[in-house]
Amino acid sequence: MSEDRGAKSANIFDVARLAGVSHQTVSRVLNDLPNVRPATRARVEQAIAQLRYSPSPAARALVTRRTRTIGLVTPGTADFGPTSIAMHFNVAARAERYSVDAVTSPDPDPAAVRTVIEGLLRQRVDAIVLVVNHIGVLEVVRGLELSVPVVAAAATQRRHPNLVSIDQYRGARAAVRHLAELGHRRILHLAGPPSNPDSLERLRGWRDELTAQGLVAIEPRHGDWSAASGFEIGASLDLGGAGRDLGAGAGDAGAGDAAAGDAAVFVANDHMAIGLVSALRSRGLRVPDDVSVVGFDDVPEAPFLLPPLTTVRQDFQALGELIMQKVLLAVEEPHELTEDTPIATHLIVRESTRAAGPPTP
């Protein structure tokens, strides 16, 4: 009984005395840091085992001046992208023996974001990670001068060593190129919120690829990432009016009703695509016979839809791991800078797209 009580009360200084080393050396062993001789490491590990020492987070922070805790700021939304990024980042952080203190910032107002960050700083986090879904937050990040590193997951044309992203722009171009190569000449874009960085990059990719293909950009429609907004827009699309939505572009020869099977929609995420397909079906239109549809994300449900959805796959696991790598570099080697290289996307072709032309009977 007395031995148990003594073991429970052991501290880092007891371990140091038993191993015949300094408490700083014990700290280096505990945190698996380099520059500890194998024989010394073995003595410290033996002392830890003998005393059954388990350092508290507070004690470790006192000695190392680090808490091995990362503050994670996510938007107040259940959207697939942000939640997937947060999940995979948590997994990557645990693999590096860091804990994550996650908070949401439902208000994109710069003052609200600063308040959330200041709260994390009071918890003495080693770094802050932000999942950005509003361009206003991105501007706040650029203007921050903090005592700890900040890494942001955000799609943007502007590069920065502590920005990480998936290549939304080239993913969008691949989706539009696929539709153009199928012969579609009128490709509408159902875009995400106009304040969202991912949405803006996909919109930019859509416009640029249409230009590269010699096609006219028809005014996009904006949803809110939800299936409900996709359904609402799909129910109101004018598929036959000249110069409107999927109708012929202004000045096109033979402007009028859209050719059967010639219509196509690039949708900025899969959930809006799900709503769009449902709305088109309710109007008696078939995908892909009457309208080809491409989504973005490759949500788990995408292969099981009717028809299975052609979409752009994002590697959220790779993004979560890259964010953690940036954090480790910023914390442990702050003078080393790395380029921001967006993670590539992959077009997954399924049955919601087909070559333009008369639909099958």
Short mmCIF file of C-alpha atoms in Angstrom, two decimals:
data_model
loop_
_atom_site.label_atom_id
_atom_site.label_comp_id
_atom_site.label_asym_id
_atom_site.label_seq_id
_atom_site.Cartn_x
_atom_site.Cartn_y
_atom_site.Cartn_z
CA MET A 1 0.00 0.00 0.00
CA SER A 2 2.74 2.48 0.96
CA GLU A 3 4.67 1.56 -2.22
CA ASP A 4 1.58 2.35 -4.32
CA ARG A 5 1.18 5.73 -2.69
CA GLY A 6 4.87 6.50 -3.30
CA ALA A 7 4.62 5.48 -6.95
CA LYS A 8 1.60 7.70 -7.49
CA SER A 9 3.39 10.70 -6.04
CA ALA A 10 6.58 10.30 -8.10
CA ASN A 11 7.48 13.32 -10.20
CA ILE A 12 9.94 14.13 -12.95
CA PHE A 13 12.61 15.12 -10.42
CA ASP A 14 12.33 11.71 -8.70
CA VAL A 15 12.89 10.05 -12.07
CA ALA A 16 15.90 12.28 -12.74
CA ARG A 17 17.48 11.44 -9.37
CA LEU A 18 16.98 7.72 -9.81
CA ALA A 19 18.40 7.75 -13.35
CA GLY A 20 21.26 10.10 -12.42
CA VAL A 21 20.36 12.70 -15.05
CA SER A 22 18.85 16.16 -15.19
CA HIS A 23 15.11 16.70 -15.34
CA GLN A 24 15.63 18.26 -18.80
CA THR A 25 17.01 14.93 -20.01
CA VAL A 26 13.99 13.13 -18.60
CA SER A 27 11.81 15.59 -20.49
CA ARG A 28 13.63 14.85 -23.74
CA VAL A 29 13.10 11.13 -23.27
CA LEU A 30 9.41 11.61 -22.45
CA ASN A 31 8.91 13.67 -25.58
CA ASP A 32 11.03 11.35 -27.75
CA LEU A 33 13.39 14.16 -28.70
CA PRO A 34 16.82 13.57 -30.26
CA ASN A 35 20.31 14.04 -28.78
CA VAL A 36 19.89 11.54 -25.93
CA ARG A 37 22.44 8.73 -25.82
CA PRO A 38 20.90 5.22 -25.98
CA ALA A 39 22.37 4.20 -22.61
CA THR A 40 21.02 7.35 -20.96
CA ARG A 41 17.61 6.84 -22.55
CA ALA A 42 17.54 3.25 -21.25
CA ARG A 43 18.34 4.41 -17.67
CA VAL A 44 15.58 7.01 -17.78
CA GLU A 45 13.05 4.52 -19.16
CA GLN A 46 14.00 2.03 -16.45
CA ALA A 47 13.52 4.70 -13.76
CA ILE A 48 10.15 5.65 -15.21
CA ALA A 49 9.05 2.02 -15.14
CA GLN A 50 10.38 1.45 -11.62
CA LEU A 51 8.60 4.52 -10.22
CA ARG A 52 5.53 3.96 -12.43
CA TYR A 53 5.78 7.63 -13.33
CA SER A 54 3.11 9.10 -15.60
CA PRO A 55 3.62 12.82 -16.28
CA SER A 56 0.59 15.08 -16.13
CA PRO A 57 0.05 17.50 -19.01
CA ALA A 58 0.63 20.40 -16.62
CA ALA A 59 3.93 19.00 -15.38
CA ARG A 60 5.13 18.31 -18.90
CA ALA A 61 4.23 21.84 -20.01
CA LEU A 62 6.09 23.30 -17.03
CA VAL A 63 9.33 21.61 -18.02
CA THR A 64 9.11 21.73 -21.83
CA ARG A 65 7.20 25.03 -22.11
CA ARG A 66 4.92 23.16 -24.48
CA THR A 67 1.54 21.57 -23.85
CA ARG A 68 1.47 19.31 -26.93
CA THR A 69 -2.00 20.68 -27.55
CA ILE A 70 -3.21 22.25 -30.78
CA GLY A 71 -6.16 24.59 -31.00
CA LEU A 72 -8.51 23.73 -33.89
CA VAL A 73 -11.03 26.32 -35.07
CA THR A 74 -13.77 24.96 -37.32
CA PRO A 75 -16.81 26.68 -38.83
CA GLY A 76 -20.17 26.13 -37.18
CA THR A 77 -21.41 23.77 -39.86
CA ALA A 78 -21.91 20.06 -40.45
CA ASP A 79 -20.87 20.29 -44.12
CA PHE A 80 -18.93 17.30 -45.44
CA GLY A 81 -15.67 19.10 -46.27
CA PRO A 82 -14.96 20.90 -42.97
CA THR A 83 -16.03 17.93 -40.85
CA SER A 84 -13.85 15.55 -42.90
CA ILE A 85 -10.84 17.87 -42.56
CA ALA A 86 -11.32 18.13 -38.80
CA MET A 87 -11.69 14.34 -38.40
CA HIS A 88 -8.56 13.48 -40.36
CA PHE A 89 -6.54 16.23 -38.69
CA ASN A 90 -7.48 14.83 -35.27
CA VAL A 91 -6.27 11.38 -36.37
CA ALA A 92 -2.98 12.83 -37.65
CA ALA A 93 -2.45 14.81 -34.44
CA ARG A 94 -3.03 11.74 -32.25
CA ALA A 95 -0.48 9.82 -34.32
CA GLU A 96 2.07 12.49 -33.38
CA ARG A 97 0.98 12.34 -29.71
CA TYR A 98 -0.66 15.77 -29.74
CA SER A 99 -4.09 16.47 -28.32
CA VAL A 100 -6.57 18.77 -30.05
CA ASP A 101 -8.71 21.43 -28.37
CA ALA A 102 -11.47 21.99 -30.95
CA VAL A 103 -13.85 24.94 -30.95
CA THR A 104 -16.34 26.21 -33.50
CA SER A 105 -16.66 29.75 -34.76
CA PRO A 106 -20.16 29.97 -36.26
CA ASP A 107 -19.82 33.68 -36.90
CA PRO A 108 -17.31 34.55 -39.66
CA ASP A 109 -17.04 38.10 -38.37
CA PRO A 110 -13.34 38.95 -37.81
CA ALA A 111 -13.98 40.06 -34.21
CA ALA A 112 -15.66 36.74 -33.40
CA VAL A 113 -12.77 34.78 -34.91
CA ARG A 114 -10.25 36.77 -32.88
CA THR A 115 -12.25 36.07 -29.71
CA VAL A 116 -12.15 32.33 -30.37
CA ILE A 117 -8.40 32.42 -31.04
CA GLU A 118 -7.71 34.46 -27.90
CA GLY A 119 -9.60 31.84 -25.88
CA LEU A 120 -7.35 29.10 -27.26
CA LEU A 121 -4.23 31.12 -26.50
CA ARG A 122 -5.30 31.31 -22.86
CA GLN A 123 -5.21 27.49 -22.88
CA ARG A 124 -1.51 27.73 -23.86
CA VAL A 125 -1.85 25.77 -27.10
CA ASP A 126 1.34 25.20 -29.10
CA ALA A 127 -0.28 26.12 -32.42
CA ILE A 128 -3.62 27.02 -33.95
CA VAL A 129 -5.24 25.39 -36.98
CA LEU A 130 -8.15 27.04 -38.77
CA VAL A 131 -10.53 25.37 -41.22
CA VAL A 132 -11.60 28.35 -43.30
CA ASN A 133 -15.01 28.53 -45.00
CA HIS A 134 -15.34 32.32 -45.37
CA ILE A 135 -13.05 34.73 -47.19
CA GLY A 136 -13.37 37.18 -44.28
CA VAL A 137 -11.74 34.64 -41.96
CA LEU A 138 -8.92 34.20 -44.44
CA GLU A 139 -8.20 37.92 -44.29
CA VAL A 140 -8.16 37.76 -40.48
CA VAL A 141 -5.61 34.92 -40.65
CA ARG A 142 -3.32 36.94 -42.89
CA GLY A 143 -3.40 39.85 -40.46
CA LEU A 144 -2.72 37.86 -37.28
CA GLU A 145 0.49 38.34 -35.31
CA LEU A 146 0.46 35.70 -32.60
CA SER A 147 2.92 34.10 -30.23
CA VAL A 148 2.18 30.64 -31.68
CA PRO A 149 2.12 29.40 -35.28
CA VAL A 150 -1.14 29.48 -37.24
CA VAL A 151 -1.86 26.98 -40.03
CA ALA A 152 -4.97 27.47 -42.16
CA ALA A 153 -6.77 25.06 -44.48
CA ALA A 154 -8.09 27.34 -47.21
CA ALA A 155 -8.32 27.35 -50.99
CA THR A 156 -6.90 30.53 -52.49
CA GLN A 157 -4.91 31.81 -55.46
CA ARG A 158 -2.44 33.44 -53.08
CA ARG A 159 0.28 31.21 -51.65
CA HIS A 160 1.71 31.18 -48.14
CA PRO A 161 3.92 28.62 -46.33
CA ASN A 162 1.30 28.10 -43.61
CA LEU A 163 -1.67 27.72 -45.95
CA VAL A 164 -2.66 24.20 -47.00
CA SER A 165 -5.34 23.23 -49.47
CA ILE A 166 -6.77 20.77 -51.94
CA ASP A 167 -6.60 21.97 -55.54
CA GLN A 168 -10.20 23.11 -55.99
CA TYR A 169 -9.36 25.09 -59.12
CA ARG A 170 -7.89 22.23 -61.16
CA GLY A 171 -10.54 19.84 -59.85
CA ALA A 172 -13.23 22.14 -61.27
CA ARG A 173 -11.42 22.43 -64.57
CA ALA A 174 -11.22 18.63 -64.83
CA ALA A 175 -14.98 18.35 -64.24
CA VAL A 176 -15.83 20.92 -66.92
CA ARG A 177 -13.28 19.44 -69.35
CA HIS A 178 -14.93 16.04 -68.93
CA LEU A 179 -18.33 17.49 -69.86
CA ALA A 180 -16.90 19.42 -72.80
CA GLU A 181 -15.12 16.32 -74.12
CA LEU A 182 -18.47 14.52 -74.01
CA GLY A 183 -19.76 17.14 -76.43
CA HIS A 184 -21.76 19.32 -74.05
CA ARG A 185 -21.76 22.93 -75.20
CA ARG A 186 -23.94 24.46 -72.47
CA ILE A 187 -22.49 23.75 -69.05
CA LEU A 188 -24.18 25.47 -66.12
CA HIS A 189 -22.47 25.81 -62.78
CA LEU A 190 -24.44 25.34 -59.57
CA ALA A 191 -21.99 27.12 -57.27
CA GLY A 192 -21.57 27.18 -53.51
CA PRO A 193 -21.87 30.28 -51.30
CA PRO A 194 -20.15 33.31 -52.88
CA SER A 195 -18.19 33.98 -49.65
CA ASN A 196 -16.67 30.49 -49.46
CA PRO A 197 -13.02 30.10 -50.64
CA ASP A 198 -13.59 26.59 -52.03
CA SER A 199 -16.66 27.80 -53.89
CA LEU A 200 -14.77 30.72 -55.39
CA GLU A 201 -11.91 28.51 -56.61
CA ARG A 202 -14.33 26.02 -58.20
CA LEU A 203 -16.18 28.91 -59.83
CA ARG A 204 -12.88 30.27 -61.19
CA GLY A 205 -11.94 26.85 -62.55
CA TRP A 206 -15.34 26.50 -64.26
CA ARG A 207 -15.00 29.88 -65.97
CA ASP A 208 -11.41 29.34 -67.08
CA GLU A 209 -12.08 25.89 -68.52
CA LEU A 210 -15.13 27.16 -70.44
CA THR A 211 -12.91 29.86 -71.92
CA ALA A 212 -10.25 27.28 -72.82
CA GLN A 213 -12.92 25.17 -74.54
CA GLY A 214 -14.35 28.16 -76.42
CA LEU A 215 -17.67 27.94 -74.57
CA VAL A 216 -19.89 30.70 -73.21
CA ALA A 217 -20.23 31.03 -69.43
CA ILE A 218 -23.89 31.22 -68.45
CA GLU A 219 -24.61 33.07 -65.20
CA PRO A 220 -24.11 30.56 -62.34
CA ARG A 221 -26.64 29.83 -59.63
CA HIS A 222 -25.56 29.76 -55.97
CA GLY A 223 -26.68 27.25 -53.36
CA ASP A 224 -25.71 26.78 -49.71
CA TRP A 225 -24.08 23.31 -50.04
CA SER A 226 -27.28 21.52 -48.96
CA ALA A 227 -29.31 18.99 -50.95
CA ALA A 228 -32.35 21.19 -50.31
CA SER A 229 -30.76 24.13 -52.14
CA GLY A 230 -29.80 21.84 -55.01
CA PHE A 231 -33.38 20.63 -55.25
CA GLU A 232 -34.76 24.17 -55.17
CA ILE A 233 -32.47 25.31 -57.97
CA GLY A 234 -33.08 22.14 -59.98
CA ALA A 235 -36.83 22.68 -59.75
CA SER A 236 -36.49 26.17 -61.21
CA LEU A 237 -33.87 25.62 -63.94
CA ASP A 238 -35.09 26.74 -67.36
CA LEU A 239 -33.77 24.02 -69.63
CA GLY A 240 -35.14 25.49 -72.83
CA GLY A 241 -35.08 29.31 -72.84
CA ALA A 242 -32.64 31.11 -75.12
CA GLY A 243 -29.80 32.66 -73.12
CA ARG A 244 -31.16 31.38 -69.81
CA ASP A 245 -29.51 28.74 -67.64
CA LEU A 246 -29.04 25.66 -69.85
CA GLY A 247 -30.67 27.23 -72.89
CA ALA A 248 -28.53 28.39 -75.81
CA GLY A 249 -26.09 31.21 -75.06
CA ALA A 250 -26.91 34.66 -76.37
CA GLY A 251 -25.92 34.92 -80.02
CA ASP A 252 -25.72 31.13 -80.55
CA ALA A 253 -26.97 29.91 -83.89
CA GLY A 254 -30.43 28.40 -83.55
CA ALA A 255 -30.99 29.81 -80.07
CA GLY A 256 -34.10 28.32 -78.56
CA ASP A 257 -34.83 25.04 -76.83
CA ALA A 258 -31.76 23.21 -75.62
CA ALA A 259 -30.92 20.15 -77.69
CA ALA A 260 -32.06 16.92 -76.08
CA GLY A 261 -29.21 15.36 -74.15
CA ASP A 262 -27.00 18.43 -74.65
CA ALA A 263 -27.53 19.94 -71.19
CA ALA A 264 -24.93 19.56 -68.44
CA VAL A 265 -24.46 20.86 -64.89
CA PHE A 266 -21.24 21.05 -62.89
CA VAL A 267 -22.34 21.16 -59.25
CA ALA A 268 -19.97 22.52 -56.61
CA ASN A 269 -20.60 19.69 -54.16
CA ASP A 270 -22.22 16.27 -54.09
CA HIS A 271 -25.03 17.10 -51.69
CA MET A 272 -26.34 19.86 -53.95
CA ALA A 273 -25.95 17.44 -56.87
CA ILE A 274 -28.12 14.90 -55.02
CA GLY A 275 -30.85 17.53 -54.63
CA LEU A 276 -30.50 18.62 -58.26
CA VAL A 277 -30.87 15.07 -59.60
CA SER A 278 -33.94 14.54 -57.45
CA ALA A 279 -35.52 17.77 -58.73
CA LEU A 280 -34.83 16.88 -62.35
CA ARG A 281 -36.36 13.44 -61.84
CA SER A 282 -39.48 15.03 -60.35
CA ARG A 283 -39.78 17.04 -63.58
CA GLY A 284 -39.62 13.91 -65.72
CA LEU A 285 -36.01 14.49 -66.80
CA ARG A 286 -33.45 11.70 -66.80
CA VAL A 287 -29.83 11.87 -65.71
CA PRO A 288 -27.73 11.44 -67.81
CA ASP A 289 -30.00 10.94 -70.86
CA ASP A 290 -31.43 14.46 -70.69
CA VAL A 291 -28.92 16.16 -68.38
CA SER A 292 -25.37 15.17 -67.46
CA VAL A 293 -24.39 15.99 -63.87
CA VAL A 294 -20.96 16.18 -62.20
CA GLY A 295 -20.52 16.78 -58.46
CA PHE A 296 -17.56 17.54 -56.21
CA ASP A 297 -16.29 15.77 -53.03
CA ASP A 298 -17.05 12.08 -53.70
CA VAL A 299 -19.13 11.62 -50.56
CA PRO A 300 -19.58 7.99 -49.42
CA GLU A 301 -23.10 7.90 -50.89
CA ALA A 302 -21.98 8.97 -54.40
CA PRO A 303 -21.40 5.44 -55.85
CA PHE A 304 -24.81 4.27 -54.60
CA LEU A 305 -27.02 6.99 -56.08
CA LEU A 306 -29.29 6.39 -59.07
CA PRO A 307 -27.42 6.96 -61.26
CA PRO A 308 -24.03 6.69 -59.54
CA LEU A 309 -22.57 10.18 -59.46
CA THR A 310 -19.61 11.34 -61.52
CA THR A 311 -17.67 13.60 -59.17
CA VAL A 312 -14.32 15.07 -58.16
CA ARG A 313 -12.67 13.23 -55.27
CA GLN A 314 -10.85 15.15 -52.54
CA ASP A 315 -8.25 13.42 -50.36
CA PHE A 316 -9.15 14.73 -46.91
CA GLN A 317 -6.88 12.22 -45.19
CA ALA A 318 -3.87 13.60 -47.07
CA LEU A 319 -4.97 17.13 -46.18
CA GLY A 320 -5.26 16.32 -42.47
CA GLU A 321 -1.78 14.78 -42.50
CA LEU A 322 -0.34 17.76 -44.39
CA ILE A 323 -1.83 20.19 -41.87
CA MET A 324 -0.16 18.24 -39.04
CA GLN A 325 3.16 18.24 -40.89
CA LYS A 326 2.93 22.02 -41.23
CA VAL A 327 2.18 22.32 -37.51
CA LEU A 328 5.16 20.16 -36.54
CA LEU A 329 7.45 22.16 -38.79
CA ALA A 330 6.15 25.48 -37.47
CA VAL A 331 6.49 24.39 -33.82
CA GLU A 332 9.75 22.47 -33.94
CA GLU A 333 11.59 24.15 -36.83
CA PRO A 334 10.06 27.62 -37.09
CA HIS A 335 12.76 28.97 -39.39
CA GLU A 336 12.16 26.31 -42.04
CA LEU A 337 9.63 27.41 -44.67
CA THR A 338 7.93 25.13 -47.16
CA GLU A 339 5.95 25.96 -50.26
CA ASP A 340 2.19 25.64 -50.31
CA THR A 341 1.55 22.87 -52.87
CA PRO A 342 -2.17 22.07 -53.15
CA ILE A 343 -3.13 18.39 -52.99
CA ALA A 344 -4.36 17.03 -56.32
CA THR A 345 -7.97 15.96 -56.89
CA HIS A 346 -9.18 13.04 -59.01
CA LEU A 347 -12.15 12.92 -61.38
CA ILE A 348 -14.24 9.81 -60.72
CA VAL A 349 -16.37 9.00 -63.78
CA ARG A 350 -19.58 7.12 -63.06
CA GLU A 351 -22.99 6.96 -64.73
CA SER A 352 -24.40 10.48 -64.25
CA THR A 353 -22.62 11.74 -67.39
CA ARG A 354 -22.88 10.63 -71.01
CA ALA A 355 -21.95 11.85 -74.48
CA ALA A 356 -24.16 14.68 -75.73
CA GLY A 357 -26.76 13.75 -78.32
CA PRO A 358 -30.27 12.34 -78.59
CA PRO A 359 -31.27 10.47 -75.41
CA THR A 360 -31.99 6.76 -75.49
CA PRO A 361 -35.69 5.92 -75.87
#
